[in-house]
Amino acid sequence: MKIVMLGAPGAGKGTQASMIAENFGIPHISTGDIFRANIKNGTELGKEAKAYMDKGELVPDELTVRLLLDRVAQDDCKEGYVLDGFPRTIPQAEVLEKELEKTGDKIDKAVNVDVPDENIVRRMSGRRACLKCGATYHIVHIPPKKEGICDVCGSELVLRDDDKEETVKNRLDVYHKQTSPLIDFYSKRNVLETVDGTKDSKEVFEDIKKILK
Ligand code: AP5
Ligand code: MG
């Protein structure tokens, strides 16, 4: 099963994608996590991406698409995957569609996690992220078992550089201009499903499971 997660920054794409990945035994592929891992490791790709990410802008399509197509060509993606944060522009979606068409394949479902902008800024300041394994927590809603430490891999949790209020506002702007048109793109292909992302994260996941069954 090939799944795309849609939704504003902070809607809970990453939280839900990791639950989907575990439940369905498919890899969770987050372009944001891949960029952050590269930044942490000081790679050239990381340096290039950081300049855009810190401003809340999108990394150029050319770079992002190359990275993503390399990733989905790996062996563990044969049975499917859940994409989180990709595609983020119409050109990215078109490239992915063309690539899949080469093998008679397509995206099976696009899950839109719907959360109004007002809720987002509040959520982001409480988010804590693990830069090693990509796990995400919230200091109030989804706390780790031990404060400041990742449940999954034991690494230290951090506030992401792009979660400052001003940057979050710009990310929301960028989302509405460049990414939200994808709702229409996948709706036209009859694969769009929207869930209410303001519910508790476990309830959101129950709604998603019903859709994916
Ligand atoms: P990316 O890492 O994808 O960030 P994003 O889209 O802004 O989304 P987030 O990761 O911030 O939010 P999320 O929806 O995953 O929410 P989460 O589950 O963490 O991208 C970062 C940057 O990389 C971009 O700005 C861009 O520069 C670049 N980039 C990445 N991909 C790109 C691409 N394809 N093209 C170009 N550039 C790209 O949840 C948020 C918080 O809420 C957490 O604290 C969580 O614990 C909490 N939470 C989750 N669900 C609930 C719930 N139901 N109730 C209460 N709290 C909840
Ligand atoms: Mg995320």
Short mmCIF file of C-alpha atoms and ligand atoms in Angstrom, two decimals:
data_model
loop_
_atom_site.label_atom_id
_atom_site.label_comp_id
_atom_site.label_asym_id
_atom_site.label_seq_id
_atom_site.Cartn_x
_atom_site.Cartn_y
_atom_site.Cartn_z
CA MET A 1 0.00 0.00 0.00
CA LYS A 2 1.33 3.42 -0.99
CA ILE A 3 0.07 6.24 1.17
CA VAL A 4 0.61 10.00 1.10
CA MET A 5 0.02 12.10 4.23
CA LEU A 6 -1.31 15.61 3.64
CA GLY A 7 -1.86 18.37 6.16
CA ALA A 8 -0.49 21.63 7.49
CA PRO A 9 2.76 21.78 9.45
CA GLY A 10 1.98 20.38 12.89
CA ALA A 11 -1.26 18.69 11.83
CA GLY A 12 0.12 15.37 13.05
CA LYS A 13 1.33 13.83 9.77
CA GLY A 14 4.47 12.45 11.40
CA THR A 15 2.63 11.17 14.47
CA GLN A 16 0.07 9.32 12.34
CA ALA A 17 2.56 8.14 9.70
CA SER A 18 4.68 6.40 12.30
CA MET A 19 1.60 4.60 13.68
CA ILE A 20 0.56 3.57 10.16
CA ALA A 21 4.08 2.32 9.43
CA GLU A 22 4.14 0.19 12.55
CA ASN A 23 0.62 -1.15 12.10
CA PHE A 24 0.96 -2.03 8.42
CA GLY A 25 4.64 -3.00 8.43
CA ILE A 26 5.71 -0.46 5.80
CA PRO A 27 8.46 2.18 5.98
CA HIS A 28 7.68 5.72 7.16
CA ILE A 29 9.44 8.14 4.84
CA SER A 30 9.61 11.76 5.97
CA THR A 31 11.55 14.16 3.76
CA GLY A 32 11.76 16.55 6.73
CA ASP A 33 13.35 13.81 8.88
CA ILE A 34 15.82 12.96 6.10
CA PHE A 35 16.81 16.63 5.82
CA ARG A 36 17.16 16.97 9.60
CA ALA A 37 19.34 13.85 9.79
CA ASN A 38 21.56 15.36 7.08
CA ILE A 39 21.79 18.67 8.94
CA LYS A 40 22.75 16.84 12.13
CA ASN A 41 25.45 14.91 10.26
CA GLY A 42 26.77 18.05 8.55
CA THR A 43 26.37 16.76 4.97
CA GLU A 44 26.33 19.02 1.88
CA LEU A 45 22.65 18.19 1.37
CA GLY A 46 21.97 19.18 4.98
CA LYS A 47 23.76 22.52 4.59
CA GLU A 48 21.78 23.33 1.48
CA ALA A 49 18.44 22.32 3.02
CA LYS A 50 18.98 24.13 6.33
CA ALA A 51 19.05 27.57 4.73
CA TYR A 52 15.50 27.05 3.44
CA MET A 53 14.12 25.16 6.43
CA ASP A 54 15.18 27.74 9.01
CA LYS A 55 13.15 30.35 7.14
CA GLY A 56 10.17 28.02 6.81
CA GLU A 57 10.57 27.95 3.01
CA LEU A 58 10.45 24.79 0.90
CA VAL A 59 13.66 23.11 -0.20
CA PRO A 60 13.79 23.32 -4.05
CA ASP A 61 11.82 20.60 -5.85
CA GLU A 62 14.81 19.38 -7.83
CA LEU A 63 16.78 18.43 -4.72
CA THR A 64 13.80 17.00 -2.85
CA VAL A 65 12.54 14.89 -5.72
CA ARG A 66 15.93 13.29 -6.32
CA LEU A 67 16.22 12.39 -2.66
CA LEU A 68 12.72 10.92 -2.50
CA LEU A 69 12.97 8.87 -5.69
CA ASP A 70 16.25 7.36 -4.43
CA ARG A 71 14.59 6.43 -1.16
CA VAL A 72 11.48 4.76 -2.62
CA ALA A 73 13.67 2.74 -5.00
CA GLN A 74 15.19 0.90 -2.03
CA ASP A 75 14.26 -2.72 -1.30
CA ASP A 76 12.19 -2.10 1.81
CA CYS A 77 9.71 -0.05 -0.26
CA LYS A 78 8.59 -2.92 -2.50
CA GLU A 79 5.42 -3.61 -0.47
CA GLY A 80 4.59 0.07 -0.11
CA TYR A 81 5.33 3.02 2.14
CA VAL A 82 3.82 6.00 3.89
CA LEU A 83 5.12 9.36 2.67
CA ASP A 84 5.10 12.18 5.20
CA GLY A 85 5.90 15.68 3.94
CA PHE A 86 6.16 14.62 0.31
CA PRO A 87 4.78 15.65 -2.13
CA ARG A 88 4.51 19.25 -1.03
CA THR A 89 4.02 20.96 -4.39
CA ILE A 90 2.09 20.03 -7.54
CA PRO A 91 5.34 19.47 -9.52
CA GLN A 92 6.53 17.01 -6.83
CA ALA A 93 3.22 15.13 -7.03
CA GLU A 94 3.44 14.99 -10.83
CA VAL A 95 6.98 13.61 -10.79
CA LEU A 96 5.99 10.92 -8.27
CA GLU A 97 2.93 10.02 -10.33
CA LYS A 98 4.98 9.69 -13.53
CA GLU A 99 7.61 7.58 -11.79
CA LEU A 100 4.97 5.21 -10.40
CA GLU A 101 3.20 4.99 -13.77
CA LYS A 102 6.38 3.51 -15.27
CA THR A 103 5.59 0.29 -13.37
CA GLY A 104 1.79 0.59 -13.67
CA ASP A 105 1.62 1.74 -10.08
CA LYS A 106 -0.08 4.60 -8.23
CA ILE A 107 -0.72 6.18 -4.83
CA ASP A 108 -3.52 4.20 -3.15
CA LYS A 109 -4.63 6.76 -0.57
CA ALA A 110 -3.89 10.38 0.31
CA VAL A 111 -4.83 10.99 3.95
CA ASN A 112 -5.45 14.63 4.74
CA VAL A 113 -5.09 15.37 8.46
CA ASP A 114 -7.21 18.46 8.90
CA VAL A 115 -6.36 20.91 11.71
CA PRO A 116 -7.23 24.65 11.69
CA ASP A 117 -4.33 27.13 11.79
CA GLU A 118 -5.31 28.40 15.28
CA ASN A 119 -4.53 25.01 16.83
CA ILE A 120 -1.20 24.65 15.05
CA VAL A 121 0.90 27.40 16.63
CA ARG A 122 -0.08 26.16 20.10
CA ARG A 123 0.95 22.61 19.26
CA MET A 124 4.32 23.47 17.82
CA SER A 125 5.75 25.22 20.87
CA GLY A 126 5.12 22.02 22.88
CA ARG A 127 6.61 19.67 20.33
CA ARG A 128 9.82 17.82 21.10
CA ALA A 129 11.56 15.84 18.40
CA CYS A 130 14.17 13.10 18.28
CA LEU A 131 16.69 13.96 15.57
CA LYS A 132 18.09 10.44 15.62
CA CYS A 133 15.00 8.29 14.91
CA GLY A 134 12.40 10.92 13.98
CA ALA A 135 9.97 10.20 16.84
CA THR A 136 7.80 13.15 17.86
CA TYR A 137 6.30 14.05 21.25
CA HIS A 138 4.30 16.82 22.83
CA ILE A 139 5.10 17.98 26.36
CA VAL A 140 1.38 17.98 27.28
CA HIS A 141 -0.52 15.81 24.77
CA ILE A 142 1.99 13.05 23.97
CA PRO A 143 4.79 13.16 26.57
CA PRO A 144 7.74 10.75 26.50
CA LYS A 145 7.99 8.28 29.40
CA LYS A 146 11.11 10.04 30.68
CA GLU A 147 11.24 13.82 30.27
CA GLY A 148 13.54 14.95 27.44
CA ILE A 149 14.45 11.40 26.35
CA CYS A 150 13.17 9.49 23.31
CA ASP A 151 11.13 6.36 24.22
CA VAL A 152 12.24 4.62 21.04
CA CYS A 153 16.02 5.14 20.94
CA GLY A 154 16.98 6.89 24.18
CA SER A 155 18.39 10.02 22.50
CA GLU A 156 17.90 13.54 23.80
CA LEU A 157 14.77 15.36 22.58
CA VAL A 158 15.00 18.88 21.13
CA LEU A 159 12.80 21.79 20.09
CA ARG A 160 13.14 22.00 16.30
CA ASP A 161 14.86 25.13 14.93
CA ASP A 162 11.86 25.85 12.70
CA ASP A 163 9.28 25.67 15.52
CA LYS A 164 9.72 29.32 16.56
CA GLU A 165 6.41 31.16 16.32
CA GLU A 166 7.44 33.45 13.43
CA THR A 167 8.77 30.55 11.39
CA VAL A 168 5.66 28.48 12.06
CA LYS A 169 3.52 31.35 10.69
CA ASN A 170 5.60 31.43 7.52
CA ARG A 171 5.37 27.64 7.18
CA LEU A 172 1.59 27.93 7.39
CA ASP A 173 1.61 30.58 4.64
CA VAL A 174 3.80 28.39 2.46
CA TYR A 175 1.47 25.45 3.14
CA HIS A 176 -1.62 27.35 2.03
CA LYS A 177 0.05 28.68 -1.13
CA GLN A 178 2.07 25.70 -2.31
CA THR A 179 0.90 22.51 -0.61
CA SER A 180 -2.86 22.75 -0.04
CA PRO A 181 -3.56 22.52 -3.83
CA LEU A 182 -2.57 18.85 -3.46
CA ILE A 183 -5.92 18.23 -1.73
CA ASP A 184 -7.59 18.96 -5.03
CA PHE A 185 -4.94 17.02 -6.98
CA TYR A 186 -5.59 13.77 -5.06
CA SER A 187 -9.33 14.39 -4.83
CA LYS A 188 -9.47 14.40 -8.65
CA ARG A 189 -7.75 11.00 -8.60
CA ASN A 190 -10.38 9.66 -6.16
CA VAL A 191 -7.87 8.70 -3.48
CA LEU A 192 -8.35 11.58 -1.03
CA GLU A 193 -9.64 10.90 2.51
CA THR A 194 -9.88 13.62 5.15
CA VAL A 195 -9.73 12.97 8.90
CA ASP A 196 -10.36 15.37 11.77
CA GLY A 197 -6.88 15.94 13.18
CA THR A 198 -8.10 17.91 16.20
CA LYS A 199 -9.17 14.71 17.96
CA ASP A 200 -6.87 12.81 20.30
CA SER A 201 -4.04 11.22 18.30
CA LYS A 202 -5.26 7.67 19.08
CA GLU A 203 -8.76 8.52 17.84
CA VAL A 204 -7.32 10.04 14.68
CA PHE A 205 -5.43 6.81 14.10
CA GLU A 206 -8.62 4.73 14.58
CA ASP A 207 -10.27 6.85 11.87
CA ILE A 208 -7.30 6.33 9.56
CA LYS A 209 -7.30 2.55 10.12
CA LYS A 210 -10.95 2.39 9.03
CA ILE A 211 -10.01 4.21 5.82
CA LEU A 212 -7.04 2.00 5.04
CA LYS A 213 -8.84 -1.31 5.60
P1 AP5 B 1 8.50 18.61 7.85
O1 AP5 B 1 9.42 17.98 8.79
O2 AP5 B 1 7.71 17.76 6.93
O3 AP5 B 1 7.56 19.61 8.65
P2 AP5 B 1 6.02 20.04 8.46
O4 AP5 B 1 5.24 19.65 7.29
O5 AP5 B 1 6.08 21.48 8.72
O6 AP5 B 1 5.31 19.19 9.48
P3 AP5 B 1 5.72 18.92 10.90
O7 AP5 B 1 6.72 17.83 10.98
O8 AP5 B 1 6.07 20.23 11.55
O9 AP5 B 1 4.33 18.48 11.52
P4 AP5 B 1 3.57 17.09 11.44
O10 AP5 B 1 2.34 17.26 10.62
O11 AP5 B 1 4.49 15.97 11.11
O12 AP5 B 1 3.08 17.01 12.95
P5 AP5 B 1 3.62 16.15 14.18
O13 AP5 B 1 3.16 14.74 14.04
O14 AP5 B 1 5.04 16.41 14.46
O15 AP5 B 1 9.31 19.68 6.96
C1 AP5 B 1 10.19 20.61 7.54
C2 AP5 B 1 10.82 21.46 6.46
O16 AP5 B 1 11.60 20.62 5.57
C3 AP5 B 1 9.86 22.21 5.54
O17 AP5 B 1 9.45 23.43 6.09
C4 AP5 B 1 10.72 22.36 4.28
O18 AP5 B 1 11.64 23.40 4.42
C5 AP5 B 1 11.49 21.06 4.23
N1 AP5 B 1 10.83 20.01 3.43
C6 AP5 B 1 10.37 18.81 3.87
N2 AP5 B 1 9.80 18.10 2.89
C7 AP5 B 1 9.85 18.89 1.77
C8 AP5 B 1 9.40 18.73 0.45
N3 AP5 B 1 8.75 17.63 0.04
N4 AP5 B 1 9.65 19.75 -0.44
C9 AP5 B 1 10.29 20.86 -0.06
N5 AP5 B 1 10.74 21.08 1.20
C10 AP5 B 1 10.52 20.11 2.12
O19 AP5 B 1 2.72 16.83 15.34
C11 AP5 B 1 2.96 18.17 15.74
C12 AP5 B 1 2.87 18.28 17.28
O20 AP5 B 1 1.54 18.01 17.71
C13 AP5 B 1 3.73 17.23 18.01
O21 AP5 B 1 4.21 17.79 19.18
C14 AP5 B 1 2.76 16.09 18.31
O22 AP5 B 1 3.16 15.33 19.41
C15 AP5 B 1 1.46 16.85 18.55
N6 AP5 B 1 0.28 16.13 18.11
C16 AP5 B 1 0.16 15.26 17.03
N7 AP5 B 1 -1.10 14.81 16.92
C17 AP5 B 1 -1.81 15.42 17.93
C18 AP5 B 1 -3.18 15.37 18.33
N8 AP5 B 1 -4.09 14.64 17.65
N9 AP5 B 1 -3.56 16.14 19.38
C19 AP5 B 1 -2.64 16.90 20.06
N10 AP5 B 1 -1.34 16.99 19.73
C20 AP5 B 1 -0.92 16.25 18.68
MG MG B 2 6.59 15.84 10.71
#
